Amino acid sequence: MSGPFLLGLSLAGRRVVAVGGGAVTARRVTDLLAEGAELEVVAPELVPGLRALVESGEVSWTPRRYAGAADLDGAFLVHTATGDPATDRRVAADAEARHTFCVNAGEAAAGSAQVPARADVATPTGDVRIAVHAGGDPRRAAGVRSSLVDHLTSGVVDLRSHRPHGGWVALVGAGPGEEQLLTRRATTLLAAADVVVTDRLVPQAVLARLPETTRVIDVGKQPLHHPVPQEEINRILVEEARRGRAVVRLKGGDPYVLGRGGEERAACEAAGVRVEVVPGITSAVSVPAAAGIPVTHRGVARGFTVVTGHEELPGLPTGTDHTLVVLMGIAGLRETAARLVAAGRPASCPVGVVESGWTAQQRVTLGTLADIAERAEQVGVASPAVVVVGDVVTLAHAWPAKGVGRGAVA
Ligand code: SAH
């Protein structure tokens, strides 16, 4: 076997002496500081990054050239990157004589210690740390390391912890319904979860990828019908976490956009349960996008408002250059359109209804405030759907004549 023995070092509170004040030292010093090491830099000059660390008191500095073995006093580890091979070799030899491991950045393979390509995949139950050494080829090691991170965060690797950890909850946005629109953090936490509490709008493909023994609790809500009351969902989250389980509460879109994520977080915090919130791609923006509708567009709309229900409609801007996005708006579509016209929006204002965005069932129905309710009824529009109101709707892929202000709905 060639190459170094890969070993984990606990550096917290331990002295490390770094000889040299250049960019390589700066990078390593930053990494070592993150591990809690106590850093002493020996160098006549420092690059700005190192100087800043000295000025902030995070690193101590001996402002001169390496003077000999006494500079290494008390070090558990030595790092040398002076740019001068002879000096680096001397530092390495002095460290060797004192039985102290030394990284020789100038001649990595010659050092008694070598730095592998490293990365952390963080979970609330502790980080998974990886270190790769690839026959002394740092580029190959870095490439392999990055591939491993991709693999570990892809959701296919079981990251559950088998040791007691006190439980946690993550409120995770699942995006609008397409697996690829999940965040990396979401897939990582799903792979670390013992229990997944899920919603109706969560992509099924995501659940299908979970390890077989991950428990899935479906608290999905149907429109106008709430099978599991919110208090009960809060109770499930808190109780599962208190039993020491890793809980992902997977929610459609973004947890904080009309998703009651704030309440679930508050319930966890009130119960003293560790909670993390992972944003998701909200349907309010991404479902219109799936139909080709940007919620803002230069010269067409400079802002947008996301609403549900009717109470807030009268107070909203009435210009067709302000986009309205209505969630959960299908049952009340006719009334919404009528109220917007009553509030001052022109009846000719374009409206798009996008059902099941980002899924194979996606369907787009276009019209104006005057006729959208009728058109929607004709084709039997159903939830989930996003209603978009404003001139931006004319940018939809399906709008009959392309170009703002041109063409009309046939
Ligand atoms: N937190 C979610 C919204 C929850 S409210 C988010 O950020 O996306 C539920 C409403 O979101 C539905 O009634 C519908 O209006 C909309 N919605 C969610 N996913 C959708 C999808 N794939 N297609 C169309 N509408 C969707």
Tab-separated table of C-alpha atoms and ligand atoms in Angstrom:
chain	number	residue	atom	x	y	z
A	1	MET	CA	0.000	0.000	0.000
A	2	SER	CA	1.426	3.348	-0.942
A	3	GLY	CA	0.345	6.710	0.346
A	4	PRO	CA	-0.405	7.975	3.809
A	5	PHE	CA	-2.536	6.417	6.512
A	6	LEU	CA	-5.724	8.512	6.616
A	7	LEU	CA	-6.433	9.455	10.198
A	8	GLY	CA	-8.787	11.985	11.798
A	9	LEU	CA	-7.068	14.629	13.899
A	10	SER	CA	-8.803	16.539	16.691
A	11	LEU	CA	-7.185	19.933	16.461
A	12	ALA	CA	-9.352	21.950	18.828
A	13	GLY	CA	-7.130	23.938	21.176
A	14	ARG	CA	-3.967	22.358	19.743
A	15	ARG	CA	-1.095	24.432	18.504
A	16	VAL	CA	-0.233	24.340	14.814
A	17	VAL	CA	2.744	26.253	13.435
A	18	ALA	CA	2.508	27.386	9.822
A	19	VAL	CA	5.723	28.581	8.202
A	20	GLY	CA	5.242	30.922	5.233
A	21	GLY	CA	2.776	33.745	4.678
A	22	GLY	CA	1.407	33.121	1.182
A	23	ALA	CA	-1.824	32.009	-0.384
A	24	VAL	CA	-1.331	28.297	0.345
A	25	THR	CA	-0.771	28.989	4.024
A	26	ALA	CA	-3.793	31.309	4.060
A	27	ARG	CA	-6.062	28.590	2.708
A	28	ARG	CA	-4.819	25.947	5.132
A	29	VAL	CA	-4.876	28.319	8.086
A	30	THR	CA	-8.513	29.094	7.368
A	31	ASP	CA	-9.343	25.377	7.289
A	32	LEU	CA	-7.372	24.665	10.459
A	33	LEU	CA	-8.987	27.574	12.301
A	34	ALA	CA	-12.375	26.122	11.417
A	35	GLU	CA	-11.283	22.995	13.295
A	36	GLY	CA	-10.454	25.055	16.371
A	37	ALA	CA	-6.670	24.825	16.073
A	38	GLU	CA	-4.446	27.528	17.583
A	39	LEU	CA	-2.418	28.958	14.745
A	40	GLU	CA	1.000	30.559	14.796
A	41	VAL	CA	2.303	31.853	11.478
A	42	VAL	CA	6.049	32.394	11.015
A	43	ALA	CA	6.725	34.609	7.984
A	44	PRO	CA	8.302	37.996	7.212
A	45	GLU	CA	5.228	39.044	5.190
A	46	LEU	CA	1.602	38.014	4.947
A	47	VAL	CA	-0.937	37.995	2.123
A	48	PRO	CA	-3.935	40.217	2.920
A	49	GLY	CA	-6.142	37.277	3.961
A	50	LEU	CA	-3.657	36.191	6.606
A	51	ARG	CA	-3.012	39.751	7.702
A	52	ALA	CA	-6.734	40.160	8.364
A	53	LEU	CA	-6.721	37.031	10.538
A	54	VAL	CA	-3.773	38.394	12.501
A	55	GLU	CA	-5.460	41.772	12.928
A	56	SER	CA	-8.649	40.167	14.182
A	57	GLY	CA	-6.624	38.175	16.704
A	58	GLU	CA	-7.570	34.768	15.297
A	59	VAL	CA	-3.989	33.919	14.370
A	60	SER	CA	-0.711	34.891	16.026
A	61	TRP	CA	2.217	35.979	13.917
A	62	THR	CA	5.989	35.844	14.271
A	63	PRO	CA	7.002	38.477	11.717
A	64	ARG	CA	10.295	37.122	10.442
A	65	ARG	CA	11.868	34.275	8.501
A	66	TYR	CA	11.988	30.751	9.926
A	67	ALA	CA	14.799	30.740	12.468
A	68	GLY	CA	15.111	27.103	13.435
A	69	ALA	CA	13.592	24.244	15.414
A	70	ALA	CA	12.684	26.490	18.371
A	71	ASP	CA	9.986	28.052	16.164
A	72	LEU	CA	8.179	24.724	16.284
A	73	ASP	CA	8.013	24.588	20.083
A	74	GLY	CA	4.774	23.153	21.384
A	75	ALA	CA	3.361	22.339	17.965
A	76	PHE	CA	1.268	19.225	17.454
A	77	LEU	CA	1.443	19.769	13.720
A	78	VAL	CA	3.640	21.830	11.422
A	79	HIS	CA	2.766	23.213	8.014
A	80	THR	CA	5.371	24.685	5.731
A	81	ALA	CA	4.718	26.608	2.508
A	82	THR	CA	7.452	29.196	2.182
A	83	GLY	CA	7.895	29.010	-1.582
A	84	ASP	CA	11.539	28.103	-1.003
A	85	PRO	CA	12.134	24.322	-1.229
A	86	ALA	CA	15.298	24.482	0.883
A	87	THR	CA	13.504	26.225	3.748
A	88	ASP	CA	10.532	23.874	3.504
A	89	ARG	CA	12.898	20.914	3.657
A	90	ARG	CA	14.632	22.353	6.690
A	91	VAL	CA	11.342	22.921	8.500
A	92	ALA	CA	10.281	19.369	7.654
A	93	ALA	CA	13.573	17.939	8.925
A	94	ASP	CA	13.362	19.927	12.178
A	95	ALA	CA	9.800	18.716	12.724
A	96	GLU	CA	10.865	15.142	12.034
A	97	ALA	CA	13.639	15.406	14.590
A	98	ARG	CA	11.069	16.479	17.222
A	99	HIS	CA	8.644	13.713	16.245
A	100	THR	CA	6.078	16.233	15.039
A	101	PHE	CA	4.096	15.599	11.858
A	102	CYS	CA	4.720	18.094	9.096
A	103	VAL	CA	2.862	19.001	5.898
A	104	ASN	CA	5.340	20.159	3.283
A	105	ALA	CA	3.174	22.040	0.793
A	106	GLY	CA	6.097	22.591	-1.574
A	107	GLU	CA	6.819	18.877	-1.822
A	108	ALA	CA	3.661	17.210	-0.618
A	109	ALA	CA	4.728	13.620	-1.111
A	110	ALA	CA	7.859	14.194	0.977
A	111	GLY	CA	6.006	15.471	4.052
A	112	SER	CA	5.287	13.174	6.996
A	113	ALA	CA	1.671	14.421	6.824
A	114	GLN	CA	-0.409	15.015	3.712
A	115	VAL	CA	-3.658	16.873	3.334
A	116	PRO	CA	-6.365	14.877	1.577
A	117	ALA	CA	-9.158	16.467	-0.469
A	118	ARG	CA	-11.904	16.933	2.066
A	119	ALA	CA	-15.597	17.791	2.325
A	120	ASP	CA	-18.424	17.715	4.826
A	121	VAL	CA	-21.998	16.708	4.213
A	122	ALA	CA	-23.851	18.304	7.092
A	123	THR	CA	-26.902	16.718	8.701
A	124	PRO	CA	-28.521	17.794	11.971
A	125	THR	CA	-27.312	14.494	13.421
A	126	GLY	CA	-23.679	15.233	12.679
A	127	ASP	CA	-21.574	15.785	9.614
A	128	VAL	CA	-20.417	13.054	7.312
A	129	ARG	CA	-16.807	13.932	6.562
A	130	ILE	CA	-14.933	12.565	3.641
A	131	ALA	CA	-11.240	12.645	2.865
A	132	VAL	CA	-9.735	11.435	-0.388
A	133	HIS	CA	-6.099	10.730	-1.187
A	134	ALA	CA	-5.435	9.648	-4.748
A	135	GLY	CA	-1.871	8.480	-5.168
A	136	GLY	CA	-0.480	11.937	-4.580
A	137	ASP	CA	-2.498	13.535	-7.407
A	138	PRO	CA	-4.400	16.400	-5.777
A	139	ARG	CA	-6.544	17.152	-8.828
A	140	ARG	CA	-7.730	13.592	-9.074
A	141	ALA	CA	-8.418	13.588	-5.335
A	142	ALA	CA	-10.450	16.813	-5.620
A	143	GLY	CA	-12.458	15.395	-8.520
A	144	VAL	CA	-13.238	12.188	-6.663
A	145	ARG	CA	-14.116	14.158	-3.536
A	146	SER	CA	-16.614	16.294	-5.490
A	147	SER	CA	-18.212	13.213	-7.046
A	148	LEU	CA	-18.572	11.681	-3.603
A	149	VAL	CA	-20.295	14.814	-2.333
A	150	ASP	CA	-22.672	14.674	-5.295
A	151	HIS	CA	-23.416	11.065	-4.529
A	152	LEU	CA	-23.903	11.603	-0.804
A	153	THR	CA	-26.256	14.546	-1.292
A	154	SER	CA	-28.231	12.972	-4.141
A	155	GLY	CA	-30.661	11.232	-1.833
A	156	VAL	CA	-29.720	7.690	-2.859
A	157	VAL	CA	-27.356	7.112	0.052
A	158	ASP	CA	-28.938	6.249	3.379
A	159	LEU	CA	-27.645	8.930	5.787
A	160	ARG	CA	-29.729	7.952	8.792
A	161	SER	CA	-27.947	7.935	12.107
A	162	HIS	CA	-28.110	4.763	14.166
A	163	ARG	CA	-27.032	6.407	17.392
A	164	PRO	CA	-29.298	8.259	19.815
A	165	HIS	CA	-29.379	11.916	18.805
A	166	GLY	CA	-32.266	13.582	20.561
A	167	GLY	CA	-34.399	14.076	17.468
A	168	TRP	CA	-34.873	16.952	15.066
A	169	VAL	CA	-37.370	18.351	12.613
A	170	ALA	CA	-36.639	19.891	9.219
A	171	LEU	CA	-39.392	21.773	7.399
A	172	VAL	CA	-38.408	21.134	3.832
A	173	GLY	CA	-39.778	22.697	0.664
A	174	ALA	CA	-40.274	20.096	-2.063
A	175	GLY	CA	-40.779	22.528	-4.948
A	176	PRO	CA	-43.678	22.542	-7.374
A	177	GLY	CA	-43.902	18.879	-8.338
A	178	GLU	CA	-40.803	18.001	-10.317
A	179	GLU	CA	-38.173	15.964	-8.560
A	180	GLN	CA	-35.307	17.878	-10.171
A	181	LEU	CA	-36.520	21.080	-8.565
A	182	LEU	CA	-35.743	19.821	-5.090
A	183	THR	CA	-32.760	21.465	-3.397
A	184	ARG	CA	-29.600	19.581	-2.464
A	185	ARG	CA	-30.323	20.250	1.187
A	186	ALA	CA	-33.754	18.680	0.742
A	187	THR	CA	-32.376	15.444	-0.726
A	188	THR	CA	-29.673	15.274	1.936
A	189	LEU	CA	-32.135	15.667	4.793
A	190	LEU	CA	-34.602	13.217	3.246
A	191	ALA	CA	-31.832	10.640	3.173
A	192	ALA	CA	-31.133	11.359	6.853
A	193	ALA	CA	-34.769	11.149	7.987
A	194	ASP	CA	-36.337	8.337	10.013
A	195	VAL	CA	-39.804	9.750	9.413
A	196	VAL	CA	-41.139	11.828	6.517
A	197	VAL	CA	-44.370	13.713	7.114
A	198	THR	CA	-45.690	14.515	3.681
A	199	ASP	CA	-48.237	16.509	1.773
A	200	ARG	CA	-50.514	15.967	-1.198
A	201	LEU	CA	-48.456	18.233	-3.469
A	202	VAL	CA	-45.135	16.511	-2.884
A	203	PRO	CA	-43.695	14.752	-5.965
A	204	GLN	CA	-44.320	11.015	-5.628
A	205	ALA	CA	-40.957	10.239	-7.225
A	206	VAL	CA	-39.275	11.830	-4.233
A	207	LEU	CA	-41.029	9.537	-1.795
A	208	ALA	CA	-40.320	6.519	-3.970
A	209	ARG	CA	-36.590	7.128	-3.540
A	210	LEU	CA	-36.616	6.972	0.246
A	211	PRO	CA	-35.007	3.965	1.911
A	212	GLU	CA	-37.661	1.263	2.329
A	213	THR	CA	-37.708	1.508	6.091
A	214	THR	CA	-38.216	5.266	6.224
A	215	ARG	CA	-41.683	5.784	7.689
A	216	VAL	CA	-43.938	8.022	5.604
A	217	ILE	CA	-46.882	9.753	7.270
A	218	ASP	CA	-49.255	11.387	4.782
A	219	VAL	CA	-51.111	14.354	6.224
A	220	GLY	CA	-52.116	15.577	2.757
A	221	LYS	CA	-54.863	18.117	2.584
A	222	GLN	CA	-57.598	18.013	-0.028
A	223	PRO	CA	-59.067	21.379	-1.042
A	224	LEU	CA	-62.013	22.332	1.199
A	225	HIS	CA	-61.314	19.257	3.272
A	226	HIS	CA	-58.604	18.968	5.899
A	227	PRO	CA	-58.112	15.350	6.933
A	228	VAL	CA	-55.366	16.095	9.467
A	229	PRO	CA	-55.809	19.361	11.382
A	230	GLN	CA	-52.782	21.598	11.711
A	231	GLU	CA	-52.548	21.105	15.490
A	232	GLU	CA	-52.385	17.376	14.895
A	233	ILE	CA	-49.578	17.807	12.350
A	234	ASN	CA	-47.682	19.968	14.841
A	235	ARG	CA	-48.216	17.320	17.490
A	236	ILE	CA	-46.903	14.538	15.219
A	237	LEU	CA	-43.756	16.524	14.417
A	238	VAL	CA	-43.011	17.298	18.050
A	239	GLU	CA	-43.752	13.797	19.288
A	240	GLU	CA	-41.717	12.002	16.673
A	241	ALA	CA	-38.748	14.281	17.331
A	242	ARG	CA	-39.114	13.830	21.091
A	243	ARG	CA	-38.906	10.092	20.567
A	244	GLY	CA	-35.463	10.772	19.151
A	245	ARG	CA	-36.383	10.514	15.497
A	246	ALA	CA	-35.092	12.521	12.598
A	247	VAL	CA	-38.187	14.061	11.049
A	248	VAL	CA	-38.556	15.726	7.674
A	249	ARG	CA	-41.777	17.626	7.173
A	250	LEU	CA	-41.906	17.719	3.387
A	251	LYS	CA	-44.141	20.418	1.990
A	252	GLY	CA	-45.091	21.434	-1.540
A	253	GLY	CA	-43.320	24.528	-2.877
A	254	ASP	CA	-41.791	26.636	-0.122
A	255	PRO	CA	-42.671	26.007	3.537
A	256	TYR	CA	-43.172	29.699	4.249
A	257	VAL	CA	-45.433	30.531	1.293
A	258	LEU	CA	-49.020	29.809	2.313
A	259	GLY	CA	-47.755	26.585	3.774
A	260	ARG	CA	-48.078	27.159	7.525
A	261	GLY	CA	-44.365	26.513	7.910
A	262	GLY	CA	-44.092	29.351	10.409
A	263	GLU	CA	-46.618	27.688	12.679
A	264	GLU	CA	-44.887	24.331	12.488
A	265	ARG	CA	-41.564	25.940	13.305
A	266	ALA	CA	-43.092	27.785	16.248
A	267	ALA	CA	-44.641	24.559	17.553
A	268	CYS	CA	-41.269	22.802	17.422
A	269	GLU	CA	-39.485	25.700	19.083
A	270	ALA	CA	-42.104	25.936	21.813
A	271	ALA	CA	-41.542	22.253	22.538
A	272	GLY	CA	-37.773	22.699	22.566
A	273	VAL	CA	-37.330	20.568	19.438
A	274	ARG	CA	-34.429	21.353	17.138
A	275	VAL	CA	-35.801	22.664	13.861
A	276	GLU	CA	-34.353	23.706	10.514
A	277	VAL	CA	-36.236	25.276	7.610
A	278	VAL	CA	-35.183	24.489	4.055
A	279	PRO	CA	-36.627	26.789	1.397
A	280	GLY	CA	-38.191	25.300	-1.691
A	281	ILE	CA	-39.080	26.625	-5.104
A	282	THR	CA	-42.505	28.112	-4.624
A	283	SER	CA	-45.320	27.345	-7.045
A	284	ALA	CA	-46.241	31.035	-6.923
A	285	VAL	CA	-43.284	31.831	-9.165
A	286	SER	CA	-42.351	28.506	-10.737
A	287	VAL	CA	-45.767	27.322	-11.928
A	288	PRO	CA	-46.377	30.458	-14.012
A	289	ALA	CA	-42.812	29.964	-15.302
A	290	ALA	CA	-43.662	26.434	-16.377
A	291	ALA	CA	-46.238	27.996	-18.714
A	292	GLY	CA	-43.777	30.592	-19.969
A	293	ILE	CA	-45.098	33.391	-17.761
A	294	PRO	CA	-42.461	35.441	-15.931
A	295	VAL	CA	-44.035	37.119	-12.895
A	296	THR	CA	-42.051	40.254	-13.715
A	297	HIS	CA	-40.786	41.340	-17.126
A	298	ARG	CA	-38.985	44.491	-18.172
A	299	GLY	CA	-41.484	46.957	-19.551
A	300	VAL	CA	-44.437	44.733	-18.662
A	301	ALA	CA	-44.556	44.189	-14.917
A	302	ARG	CA	-42.263	45.457	-12.197
A	303	GLY	CA	-43.742	43.652	-9.270
A	304	PHE	CA	-46.061	40.904	-8.182
A	305	THR	CA	-48.278	39.995	-5.275
A	306	VAL	CA	-49.083	36.506	-4.067
A	307	VAL	CA	-52.476	36.069	-2.464
A	308	THR	CA	-55.054	33.520	-1.522
A	309	GLY	CA	-58.699	34.184	-0.763
A	310	HIS	CA	-60.562	37.379	-1.383
A	311	GLU	CA	-60.081	39.650	1.602
A	312	GLU	CA	-56.891	41.251	0.374
A	313	LEU	CA	-58.013	41.860	-3.221
A	314	PRO	CA	-59.531	45.354	-2.827
A	315	GLY	CA	-56.309	46.837	-1.463
A	316	LEU	CA	-54.058	45.635	-4.278
A	317	PRO	CA	-52.651	47.671	-7.188
A	318	THR	CA	-55.106	47.618	-10.098
A	319	GLY	CA	-52.706	48.256	-12.984
A	320	THR	CA	-52.272	45.368	-15.402
A	321	ASP	CA	-48.526	45.994	-15.022
A	322	HIS	CA	-48.683	44.598	-11.497
A	323	THR	CA	-48.931	40.815	-11.534
A	324	LEU	CA	-51.266	39.003	-9.180
A	325	VAL	CA	-50.612	35.377	-8.368
A	326	VAL	CA	-53.496	33.596	-6.685
A	327	LEU	CA	-52.875	30.301	-4.929
A	328	MET	CA	-55.718	27.989	-3.891
A	329	GLY	CA	-57.850	30.120	-6.155
A	330	ILE	CA	-59.842	27.684	-8.265
A	331	ALA	CA	-63.028	27.324	-6.217
A	332	GLY	CA	-63.268	31.098	-5.940
A	333	LEU	CA	-62.112	32.002	-9.441
A	334	ARG	CA	-65.349	33.583	-10.621
A	335	GLU	CA	-65.612	35.730	-7.517
A	336	THR	CA	-61.942	36.720	-7.672
A	337	ALA	CA	-62.299	37.911	-11.266
A	338	ALA	CA	-65.464	39.866	-10.456
A	339	ARG	CA	-63.899	41.477	-7.395
A	340	LEU	CA	-60.780	42.511	-9.272
A	341	VAL	CA	-62.882	44.202	-11.944
A	342	ALA	CA	-65.007	45.855	-9.263
A	343	ALA	CA	-61.795	47.090	-7.623
A	344	GLY	CA	-60.691	48.758	-10.860
A	345	ARG	CA	-58.744	46.227	-12.946
A	346	PRO	CA	-59.783	46.316	-16.597
A	347	ALA	CA	-61.997	43.384	-17.607
A	348	SER	CA	-59.617	42.881	-20.546
A	349	CYS	CA	-56.713	42.127	-18.168
A	350	PRO	CA	-55.105	38.822	-19.234
A	351	VAL	CA	-55.454	35.813	-16.926
A	352	GLY	CA	-53.733	32.437	-17.046
A	353	VAL	CA	-54.639	29.359	-15.064
A	354	VAL	CA	-51.893	26.747	-14.797
A	355	GLU	CA	-52.952	23.384	-13.414
A	356	SER	CA	-50.519	20.770	-12.075
A	357	GLY	CA	-47.465	22.771	-13.042
A	358	TRP	CA	-44.252	20.842	-13.736
A	359	THR	CA	-46.092	17.527	-14.010
A	360	ALA	CA	-47.109	15.507	-17.048
A	361	GLN	CA	-50.676	16.681	-16.436
A	362	GLN	CA	-49.840	20.373	-16.725
A	363	ARG	CA	-52.548	22.336	-18.529
A	364	VAL	CA	-52.797	26.052	-19.260
A	365	THR	CA	-56.059	27.935	-19.733
A	366	LEU	CA	-55.885	31.530	-20.921
A	367	GLY	CA	-58.422	34.332	-20.959
A	368	THR	CA	-59.242	37.701	-19.468
A	369	LEU	CA	-60.860	38.771	-16.231
A	370	ALA	CA	-64.115	38.952	-18.204
A	371	ASP	CA	-64.154	35.375	-19.431
A	372	ILE	CA	-61.642	33.281	-17.461
A	373	ALA	CA	-64.229	31.811	-15.080
A	374	GLU	CA	-66.293	30.555	-17.979
A	375	ARG	CA	-63.305	29.190	-19.865
A	376	ALA	CA	-62.084	27.419	-16.736
A	377	GLU	CA	-65.494	25.848	-16.191
A	378	GLN	CA	-65.690	24.733	-19.791
A	379	VAL	CA	-62.492	22.725	-19.562
A	380	GLY	CA	-63.058	21.614	-15.967
A	381	VAL	CA	-60.068	23.271	-14.343
A	382	ALA	CA	-59.145	21.611	-11.036
A	383	SER	CA	-56.753	22.130	-8.132
A	384	PRO	CA	-53.866	22.406	-7.744
A	385	ALA	CA	-53.629	25.401	-10.012
A	386	VAL	CA	-52.052	28.824	-9.975
A	387	VAL	CA	-53.991	31.789	-11.337
A	388	VAL	CA	-51.905	34.614	-12.810
A	389	VAL	CA	-53.449	37.979	-13.545
A	390	GLY	CA	-51.682	40.726	-15.502
A	391	ASP	CA	-50.041	41.635	-18.797
A	392	VAL	CA	-47.246	39.130	-18.233
A	393	VAL	CA	-49.754	36.399	-19.135
A	394	THR	CA	-49.391	37.463	-22.787
A	395	LEU	CA	-45.849	36.065	-22.617
A	396	ALA	CA	-47.192	32.547	-21.990
A	397	HIS	CA	-45.999	29.921	-24.473
A	398	ALA	CA	-49.630	29.300	-25.375
A	399	TRP	CA	-50.701	32.925	-25.815
A	400	PRO	CA	-52.073	33.116	-29.364
A	401	ALA	CA	-50.060	36.037	-30.802
A	402	LYS	CA	-46.689	36.571	-29.199
A	403	GLY	CA	-45.667	40.002	-28.037
A	404	VAL	CA	-47.028	42.161	-25.324
A	405	GLY	CA	-50.085	44.197	-26.230
A	406	ARG	CA	-50.568	42.324	-29.483
A	407	GLY	CA	-53.152	39.725	-30.206
A	408	ALA	CA	-56.108	38.674	-28.158
A	409	VAL	CA	-57.412	35.453	-26.808
A	410	ALA	CA	-59.347	33.791	-29.622
B	1	SAH	N1	-46.235	26.324	-0.126
B	1	SAH	C1	-46.728	26.137	-1.465
B	1	SAH	C2	-48.142	26.657	-1.638
B	1	SAH	C3	-49.164	25.935	-0.801
B	1	SAH	S1	-50.781	26.442	-1.116
B	1	SAH	C4	-45.764	26.786	-2.454
B	1	SAH	O1	-44.891	27.547	-2.063
B	1	SAH	O2	-45.878	26.474	-3.652
B	1	SAH	C5	-51.298	25.250	-2.270
B	1	SAH	C6	-51.514	25.891	-3.607
B	1	SAH	O3	-50.293	26.008	-4.293
B	1	SAH	C7	-52.397	25.127	-4.560
B	1	SAH	O4	-53.750	25.331	-4.284
B	1	SAH	C8	-52.010	25.742	-5.862
B	1	SAH	O5	-52.572	27.024	-6.012
B	1	SAH	C9	-50.522	25.933	-5.679
B	1	SAH	N2	-49.706	24.844	-6.227
B	1	SAH	C10	-48.776	24.134	-5.594
B	1	SAH	N3	-48.160	23.281	-6.430
B	1	SAH	C11	-48.730	23.452	-7.622
B	1	SAH	C12	-48.533	22.882	-8.911
B	1	SAH	N4	-47.631	21.939	-9.118
B	1	SAH	N5	-49.288	23.328	-9.932
B	1	SAH	C13	-50.206	24.273	-9.747
B	1	SAH	N6	-50.439	24.846	-8.561
B	1	SAH	C14	-49.707	24.457	-7.511
